[in-house]
Tab-separated table of N, CA and C in Angstrom:
chain	number	residue	atom	x	y	z
A	1	ILE	N	0.825	-1.436	0.253
A	1	ILE	CA	0.379	0.162	0.100
A	1	ILE	C	0.510	1.053	-0.359
A	2	SER	N	0.596	2.286	-0.936
A	2	SER	CA	1.497	3.409	-1.221
A	2	SER	C	1.290	4.165	-0.033
A	3	GLN	N	1.730	4.961	0.402
A	3	GLN	CA	1.708	5.880	1.630
A	3	GLN	C	1.171	7.309	0.779
A	4	LYS	N	0.510	8.129	1.265
A	4	LYS	CA	0.122	9.138	0.901
A	4	LYS	C	-0.230	10.135	1.930
A	5	TYR	N	-0.141	12.161	1.275
A	5	TYR	CA	0.006	12.534	2.635
A	5	TYR	C	-0.559	13.842	2.366
A	6	ASP	N	-1.172	14.504	2.971
A	6	ASP	CA	-1.837	15.819	3.145
A	6	ASP	C	-0.793	17.183	2.932
A	7	ILE	N	0.602	17.021	3.097
A	7	ILE	CA	1.532	18.462	2.426
A	7	ILE	C	2.699	17.772	2.030
A	8	ILE	N	2.886	17.736	0.607
A	8	ILE	CA	5.234	17.464	1.382
A	8	ILE	C	5.209	19.127	0.490
A	9	PHE	N	6.289	19.134	1.617
A	9	PHE	CA	7.581	20.281	1.680
A	9	PHE	C	8.390	20.027	0.403
A	10	VAL	N	9.496	20.635	-0.246
A	10	VAL	CA	9.781	20.239	-1.289
A	10	VAL	C	11.118	21.653	-1.162
A	11	ASP	N	12.321	21.083	-1.130
A	11	ASP	CA	13.718	21.953	-0.675
A	11	ASP	C	14.524	21.130	-0.216
A	12	GLY	N	15.010	20.990	-1.299
A	12	GLY	CA	16.209	20.183	-1.820
A	12	GLY	C	17.291	21.058	-2.631
A	13	LEU	N	17.268	20.673	-4.056
A	13	LEU	CA	18.905	20.263	-4.233
A	13	LEU	C	18.769	22.023	-5.431
A	14	HIS	N	18.058	22.104	-4.925
A	14	HIS	CA	17.710	23.730	-5.964
A	14	HIS	C	17.953	23.925	-7.553
A	15	LEU	N	18.084	22.731	-7.899
A	15	LEU	CA	18.302	22.587	-9.614
A	15	LEU	C	16.589	21.840	-9.828
A	16	PHE	N	16.354	23.364	-11.398
A	16	PHE	CA	15.089	23.556	-11.849
A	16	PHE	C	15.159	21.585	-11.817
A	17	GLU	N	15.963	20.633	-12.904
A	17	GLU	CA	15.236	19.564	-13.360
A	17	GLU	C	14.847	18.721	-12.182
A	18	GLN	N	15.734	18.458	-11.120
A	18	GLN	CA	15.625	17.807	-9.662
A	18	GLN	C	14.525	18.319	-9.131
A	19	VAL	N	14.198	19.604	-8.622
A	19	VAL	CA	12.892	20.147	-8.273
A	19	VAL	C	11.450	19.441	-8.931
A	20	TYR	N	11.694	20.026	-10.266
A	20	TYR	CA	10.648	19.394	-11.193
A	20	TYR	C	9.998	18.240	-10.658
A	21	LYS	N	11.124	17.623	-10.924
A	21	LYS	CA	11.267	16.400	-10.813
A	21	LYS	C	10.490	15.684	-8.988
A	22	ASP	N	10.930	16.080	-7.972
A	22	ASP	CA	10.661	15.687	-6.626
A	22	ASP	C	8.707	16.235	-7.032
A	23	ILE	N	8.296	17.153	-7.207
A	23	ILE	CA	7.250	18.016	-7.434
A	23	ILE	C	5.914	16.836	-8.376
A	24	ILE	N	6.951	16.243	-9.351
A	24	ILE	CA	5.883	15.098	-10.781
A	24	ILE	C	5.844	13.646	-9.248
A	25	ASN	N	7.159	13.578	-8.377
A	25	ASN	CA	6.684	12.349	-8.066
A	25	ASN	C	5.678	12.319	-6.382
A	26	SER	N	5.904	13.765	-6.041
A	26	SER	CA	4.645	13.618	-4.957
A	26	SER	C	3.843	14.433	-5.381
A	27	LEU	N	2.806	14.723	-6.431
A	27	LEU	CA	1.724	14.137	-7.317
A	27	LEU	C	1.276	13.397	-6.916
A	28	GLU	N	2.011	12.266	-7.354
A	28	GLU	CA	1.671	10.797	-7.520
A	28	GLU	C	1.348	10.418	-5.472
A	29	ASN	N	2.230	10.858	-4.495
A	29	ASN	CA	2.078	10.290	-3.147
A	29	ASN	C	1.048	11.232	-2.379
A	30	LEU	N	0.253	12.311	-2.711
A	30	LEU	CA	-0.734	13.445	-2.768
A	30	LEU	C	-2.089	13.106	-1.744
A	31	ASN	N	-2.674	13.105	-1.520
A	31	ASN	CA	-4.044	12.860	-1.157
A	31	ASN	C	-4.717	14.023	-1.550
A	32	GLU	N	-5.967	13.807	-1.751
A	32	GLU	CA	-7.264	14.315	-2.540
A	32	GLU	C	-6.780	15.403	-1.642
A	33	GLY	N	-6.921	16.656	-2.228
A	33	GLY	CA	-6.831	17.952	-1.163
A	33	GLY	C	-5.244	18.483	-0.564
A	34	GLY	N	-4.705	17.601	-0.595
A	34	GLY	CA	-3.023	18.231	0.103
A	34	GLY	C	-2.973	18.866	-1.297
A	35	VAL	N	-1.416	19.252	-0.653
A	35	VAL	CA	-0.642	20.098	-1.396
A	35	VAL	C	0.565	19.738	-1.032
A	36	ILE	N	1.210	20.245	-1.836
A	36	ILE	CA	3.572	20.134	-2.143
A	36	ILE	C	3.416	21.892	-2.385
A	37	VAL	N	4.314	21.948	-1.098
A	37	VAL	CA	4.813	23.521	-0.955
A	37	VAL	C	6.676	23.359	-1.216
A	38	VAL	N	6.616	24.303	-1.658
A	38	VAL	CA	8.495	24.256	-2.613
A	38	VAL	C	8.744	25.913	-2.135
A	39	HIS	N	10.191	25.323	-2.177
A	39	HIS	CA	11.147	26.247	-1.551
A	39	HIS	C	11.093	27.194	-2.475
A	40	ASP	N	11.963	28.279	-2.448
A	40	ASP	CA	12.697	29.457	-2.968
A	40	ASP	C	12.329	29.420	-4.413
A	41	CYS	N	11.271	29.933	-4.551
A	41	CYS	CA	10.214	30.106	-5.914
A	41	CYS	C	10.341	31.852	-6.460
A	42	ASN	N	11.153	32.387	-5.736
A	42	ASN	CA	11.280	33.670	-5.867
A	42	ASN	C	12.161	34.500	-6.190
A	43	PRO	N	13.456	34.592	-6.380
A	43	PRO	CA	14.562	34.841	-6.228
A	43	PRO	C	14.512	35.895	-6.287
A	44	ILE	N	15.316	37.197	-5.854
A	44	ILE	CA	15.017	38.251	-6.068
A	44	ILE	C	15.646	39.394	-6.748
A	45	THR	N	17.212	38.102	-6.787
A	45	THR	CA	18.323	39.054	-7.855
A	45	THR	C	18.594	38.201	-8.877
A	46	GLU	N	19.616	37.578	-9.463
A	46	GLU	CA	19.995	36.669	-10.825
A	46	GLU	C	20.604	36.129	-10.153
A	47	ILE	N	21.736	37.135	-9.726
A	47	ILE	CA	22.728	36.187	-8.893
A	47	ILE	C	22.103	34.892	-8.414
A	48	THR	N	21.361	35.195	-7.008
A	48	THR	CA	20.562	33.830	-6.239
A	48	THR	C	19.786	32.642	-7.221
A	49	GLN	N	20.067	33.004	-7.879
A	49	GLN	CA	19.060	32.165	-9.135
A	49	GLN	C	20.173	31.094	-9.728
A	50	ARG	N	21.365	31.908	-10.023
A	50	ARG	CA	21.750	30.870	-10.712
A	50	ARG	C	22.630	29.312	-10.005
A	51	ARG	N	22.715	28.376	-11.418
A	51	ARG	CA	22.360	27.060	-10.894
A	51	ARG	C	23.732	26.598	-9.516
A	52	LEU	N	24.800	27.722	-9.939
A	52	LEU	CA	26.050	27.191	-9.366
A	52	LEU	C	25.594	28.096	-8.325
A	53	ARG	N	26.066	27.986	-6.819
A	53	ARG	CA	25.410	28.946	-5.781
A	53	ARG	C	26.650	30.084	-6.069
A	54	ALA	N	27.035	31.395	-5.669
A	54	ALA	CA	27.813	32.031	-6.105
A	54	ALA	C	27.586	33.306	-5.110
A	55	SER	N	26.838	33.569	-4.210
A	55	SER	CA	25.972	34.338	-2.785
A	55	SER	C	26.016	33.866	-1.670
A	56	ASP	N	26.128	34.333	-0.509
A	56	ASP	CA	25.834	33.764	0.338
A	56	ASP	C	24.120	32.977	0.345
A	57	SER	N	23.193	33.621	-0.369
A	57	SER	CA	21.443	33.304	-0.385
A	57	SER	C	21.675	32.723	-1.628
A	58	TRP	N	21.387	32.084	-1.872
A	58	TRP	CA	21.244	30.443	-2.876
A	58	TRP	C	19.975	29.983	-2.502
A	59	HIS	N	19.268	30.084	-4.226
A	59	HIS	CA	17.550	29.592	-4.531
A	59	HIS	C	17.894	28.610	-6.086
A	60	GLY	N	18.776	28.360	-6.020
A	60	GLY	CA	19.279	28.264	-7.394
A	60	GLY	C	17.990	28.270	-8.704
A	61	ASP	N	17.675	27.717	-9.832
A	61	ASP	CA	16.458	27.877	-10.766
A	61	ASP	C	15.506	27.341	-10.248
A	62	VAL	N	15.007	26.944	-8.797
A	62	VAL	CA	13.955	26.306	-8.742
A	62	VAL	C	12.531	26.540	-9.464
A	63	TRP	N	12.346	28.188	-9.324
A	63	TRP	CA	11.451	28.610	-10.090
A	63	TRP	C	10.845	28.858	-11.920
A	64	LYS	N	12.339	28.139	-12.075
A	64	LYS	CA	12.029	27.832	-13.724
A	64	LYS	C	10.502	26.463	-13.779
A	65	SER	N	10.525	25.563	-12.551
A	65	SER	CA	9.618	24.340	-12.033
A	65	SER	C	8.328	25.157	-11.794
A	66	ILE	N	8.759	26.072	-11.213
A	66	ILE	CA	6.687	27.006	-11.328
A	66	ILE	C	6.076	27.180	-12.620
A	67	VAL	N	7.417	28.188	-13.386
A	67	VAL	CA	6.663	28.831	-14.615
A	67	VAL	C	6.720	27.004	-15.093
A	68	LYS	N	7.383	26.123	-15.220
A	68	LYS	CA	7.029	24.817	-16.422
A	68	LYS	C	5.621	24.662	-16.206
A	69	LEU	N	5.240	24.256	-14.998
A	69	LEU	CA	3.838	24.173	-14.153
A	69	LEU	C	2.662	25.016	-14.878
A	70	ARG	N	2.973	26.317	-14.464
A	70	ARG	CA	1.708	27.239	-15.410
A	70	ARG	C	1.653	27.289	-16.801
A	71	ILE	N	2.721	26.739	-17.326
A	71	ILE	CA	2.395	26.547	-18.692
A	71	ILE	C	2.008	25.687	-19.159
A	72	GLU	N	2.363	24.354	-18.365
A	72	GLU	CA	2.021	23.314	-19.162
A	72	GLU	C	1.191	22.149	-18.423
A	73	ASN	N	0.680	22.883	-17.032
A	73	ASN	CA	-0.109	22.143	-16.280
A	73	ASN	C	-1.606	22.022	-16.209
A	74	PRO	N	-2.601	22.248	-17.232
A	74	PRO	CA	-4.191	22.487	-17.046
A	74	PRO	C	-4.739	22.150	-15.241
A	75	GLU	N	-4.362	21.031	-14.865
A	75	GLU	CA	-4.960	20.291	-14.208
A	75	GLU	C	-4.318	20.501	-12.345
A	76	LEU	N	-3.483	21.750	-12.783
A	76	LEU	CA	-3.174	22.019	-11.214
A	76	LEU	C	-3.552	23.082	-11.420
A	77	ASP	N	-3.708	23.191	-9.166
A	77	ASP	CA	-4.353	24.948	-8.954
A	77	ASP	C	-2.384	25.754	-8.634
A	78	VAL	N	-1.706	26.108	-9.359
A	78	VAL	CA	0.155	26.431	-9.307
A	78	VAL	C	-0.554	27.935	-8.637
A	79	CYS	N	0.092	28.352	-7.212
A	79	CYS	CA	0.634	30.022	-7.490
A	79	CYS	C	1.887	29.837	-5.862
A	80	THR	N	2.361	30.641	-5.868
A	80	THR	CA	3.072	31.417	-5.525
A	80	THR	C	2.943	32.854	-4.143
A	81	VAL	N	3.255	32.504	-2.803
A	81	VAL	CA	3.358	33.196	-1.498
A	81	VAL	C	4.244	34.389	-1.793
A	82	ASP	N	3.921	35.043	-1.465
A	82	ASP	CA	5.066	36.092	-1.805
A	82	ASP	C	6.082	36.349	-0.286
A	83	THR	N	6.687	35.273	0.021
A	83	THR	CA	7.306	35.030	1.590
A	83	THR	C	8.927	34.304	1.461
A	84	ASP	N	9.474	34.318	2.380
A	84	ASP	CA	10.303	33.578	2.423
A	84	ASP	C	10.999	32.619	1.476
A	85	GLU	N	11.243	33.724	0.545
A	85	GLU	CA	11.914	33.600	-1.194
A	85	GLU	C	11.040	33.064	-1.973
A	86	GLY	N	9.357	33.254	-1.664
A	86	GLY	CA	8.919	32.540	-3.068
A	86	GLY	C	8.023	30.844	-2.317
A	87	CYS	N	6.920	30.960	-1.819
A	87	CYS	CA	6.937	29.279	-1.744
A	87	CYS	C	5.932	28.935	-3.000
A	88	GLY	N	6.257	28.039	-3.625
A	88	GLY	CA	5.233	28.136	-4.305
A	88	GLY	C	4.319	27.033	-3.685
A	89	VAL	N	3.227	26.617	-4.138
A	89	VAL	CA	1.538	25.790	-3.575
A	89	VAL	C	1.146	25.084	-4.833
A	90	ILE	N	1.218	24.249	-4.753
A	90	ILE	CA	0.455	22.940	-5.749
A	90	ILE	C	-0.275	22.399	-5.001
A	91	LYS	N	-1.751	22.267	-6.044
A	91	LYS	CA	-2.131	20.494	-5.349
A	91	LYS	C	-3.172	20.811	-6.863
A	92	LYS	N	-4.017	19.546	-6.624
A	92	LYS	CA	-4.885	19.105	-8.152
A	92	LYS	C	-5.752	20.018	-8.042
A	93	GLY	N	-6.468	20.828	-8.921
A	93	GLY	CA	-7.084	21.504	-9.526
A	93	GLY	C	-7.253	21.938	-10.368
A	94	SER	N	-7.652	22.669	-11.299
A	94	SER	CA	-7.337	23.536	-11.929
A	94	SER	C	-6.593	25.414	-12.283
A	95	GLN	N	-6.239	25.614	-13.401
A	95	GLN	CA	-5.194	26.537	-13.558
A	95	GLN	C	-5.602	27.562	-14.937
A	96	VAL	N	-5.639	27.965	-15.015
A	96	VAL	CA	-5.598	29.357	-16.742
A	96	VAL	C	-4.131	29.093	-16.746
A	97	LEU	N	-4.014	28.342	-18.215
A	97	LEU	CA	-2.462	28.329	-17.842
A	97	LEU	C	-1.829	29.615	-18.740
A	98	LEU	N	-0.046	29.579	-18.525
A	98	LEU	CA	0.620	30.946	-18.740
A	98	LEU	C	0.136	31.162	-20.459
A	99	GLU	N	0.093	31.734	-20.727
A	99	GLU	CA	0.172	32.016	-22.074
A	99	GLU	C	1.398	32.553	-22.884
A	100	ILE	N	2.306	32.462	-23.996
A	100	ILE	CA	3.709	33.011	-23.565
A	100	ILE	C	3.865	33.136	-25.383
A	101	ASP	N	4.497	33.935	-25.778
A	101	ASP	CA	4.883	34.107	-27.313
A	101	ASP	C	6.146	33.065	-27.362
A	102	SER	N	5.724	31.872	-28.844
A	102	SER	CA	6.623	31.257	-28.748
A	102	SER	C	8.530	31.865	-29.459
A	103	ASP	N	8.498	33.127	-29.443
A	103	ASP	CA	10.183	34.184	-29.256
A	103	ASP	C	10.820	34.057	-27.952
A	104	VAL	N	9.417	33.889	-27.012
A	104	VAL	CA	10.135	34.004	-25.191
A	104	VAL	C	10.788	32.980	-24.423
A	105	ASP	N	12.208	33.643	-24.458
A	105	ASP	CA	12.841	31.954	-22.866
A	105	ASP	C	12.514	32.656	-21.965
A	106	VAL	N	11.442	31.463	-21.652
A	106	VAL	CA	10.629	32.022	-20.472
A	106	VAL	C	11.716	30.970	-19.221
A	107	TYR	N	12.927	30.967	-19.549
A	107	TYR	CA	13.743	29.865	-18.573
A	107	TYR	C	14.937	31.051	-18.062
A	108	HIS	N	14.940	31.891	-19.034
A	108	HIS	CA	15.657	32.816	-18.385
A	108	HIS	C	15.069	34.271	-17.687
A	109	TYR	N	15.974	34.371	-17.016
A	109	TYR	CA	15.562	35.491	-15.358
A	109	TYR	C	15.216	36.846	-16.014
A	110	ASN	N	15.725	36.984	-16.942
A	110	ASN	CA	15.399	38.339	-17.425
A	110	ASN	C	13.532	38.479	-17.714
A	111	PHE	N	13.122	36.928	-18.363
A	111	PHE	CA	11.470	36.774	-18.357
A	111	PHE	C	11.134	36.619	-16.483
A	112	LEU	N	11.641	36.587	-15.666
A	112	LEU	CA	11.231	35.916	-14.340
A	112	LEU	C	11.023	37.849	-14.130
A	113	ASN	N	12.152	38.225	-14.341
A	113	ASN	CA	12.499	39.483	-13.640
A	113	ASN	C	11.106	40.806	-13.978
A	114	GLU	N	10.946	40.431	-15.539
A	114	GLU	CA	9.902	41.248	-16.446
A	114	GLU	C	8.155	40.551	-15.784
A	115	ASN	N	8.193	39.409	-15.633
A	115	ASN	CA	6.783	39.017	-15.801
A	115	ASN	C	6.656	38.380	-14.141
A	116	ARG	N	7.480	38.858	-13.408
A	116	ARG	CA	7.054	37.715	-12.110
A	116	ARG	C	5.590	38.025	-11.332
A	117	VAL	N	4.702	38.196	-11.102
A	117	VAL	CA	3.457	37.847	-11.113
A	117	VAL	C	2.866	36.903	-11.336
A	118	LYS	N	3.024	37.569	-13.292
A	118	LYS	CA	2.052	36.375	-14.195
A	118	LYS	C	2.815	35.128	-13.995
A	119	ALA	N	4.076	34.818	-14.220
A	119	ALA	CA	4.787	33.824	-14.328
A	119	ALA	C	4.686	32.930	-13.045
A	120	LEU	N	4.587	33.591	-12.143
A	120	LEU	CA	4.902	32.803	-10.473
A	120	LEU	C	2.783	33.041	-9.866
A	121	ASN	N	2.010	33.311	-10.837
A	121	ASN	CA	1.241	33.513	-9.952
A	121	ASN	C	1.405	34.023	-8.652
A	122	LEU	N	2.144	35.236	-8.372
A	122	LEU	CA	2.585	35.701	-7.262
A	122	LEU	C	1.080	36.043	-6.288
A	123	ILE	N	1.273	35.458	-5.026
A	123	ILE	CA	0.173	35.967	-4.269
A	123	ILE	C	0.301	36.931	-2.576
A	124	SER	N	-0.100	37.303	-2.168
A	124	SER	CA	0.599	38.392	-0.449
A	124	SER	C	0.148	36.971	-0.031
A	125	VAL	N	0.321	37.009	0.654
A	125	VAL	CA	0.178	36.450	2.401
A	125	VAL	C	-1.297	36.292	2.814
A	126	GLU	N	-1.789	37.415	2.850
A	126	GLU	CA	-3.134	37.982	2.970
A	126	GLU	C	-4.086	37.387	2.027
A	127	ASP	N	-3.300	37.192	0.480
A	127	ASP	CA	-4.835	36.708	-0.618
A	127	ASP	C	-4.561	35.421	-0.692
A	128	PHE	N	-3.320	34.347	-0.153
A	128	PHE	CA	-3.049	32.882	0.888
A	128	PHE	C	-3.774	32.776	1.593
A	129	LYS	N	-4.229	33.340	2.416
A	129	LYS	CA	-4.977	32.829	3.577
A	129	LYS	C	-6.548	33.320	3.657
A	130	ARG	N	-6.965	33.963	2.650
A	130	ARG	CA	-8.064	34.094	1.908
A	130	ARG	C	-8.356	32.498	0.718
A	131	LYS	N	-7.109	32.686	0.392
A	131	LYS	CA	-7.313	31.411	-1.021
A	131	LYS	C	-7.598	30.217	-0.052
A	132	TYR	N	-7.621	29.829	1.188
A	132	TYR	CA	-6.884	28.429	1.816
A	132	TYR	C	-7.298	28.438	2.820
A	133	ASP	N	-8.567	29.927	3.351
A	133	ASP	CA	-9.123	29.937	4.484
A	133	ASP	C	-8.909	28.599	5.646
């Protein structure tokens, strides 16, 4: 019998591919109504989101996993709470997919920096409390 969880916290290797894999695997082990929380989804400076640690603070490119889910997964409800370097909240449900022009590199920091609210579905702590009352 597979163990299912109400909440799964992902805060690991800080690399997009691994975090995305952790999220997909977590979805398979999530109870109905459960949530996945992903840390470090909203790096404010370019240097902290680099794949190799280049400063005291390091988020890696975790944010790319949230963008990928926002572009490709209509069966998920994905948002990022604007707290503690960005906490992604993922649950089964539905979302309007993030639409991107084909000539845009969504995995470049400039895209995130110019489209942060829309790309991450960034919400305030107060909005999070209202949403998940």
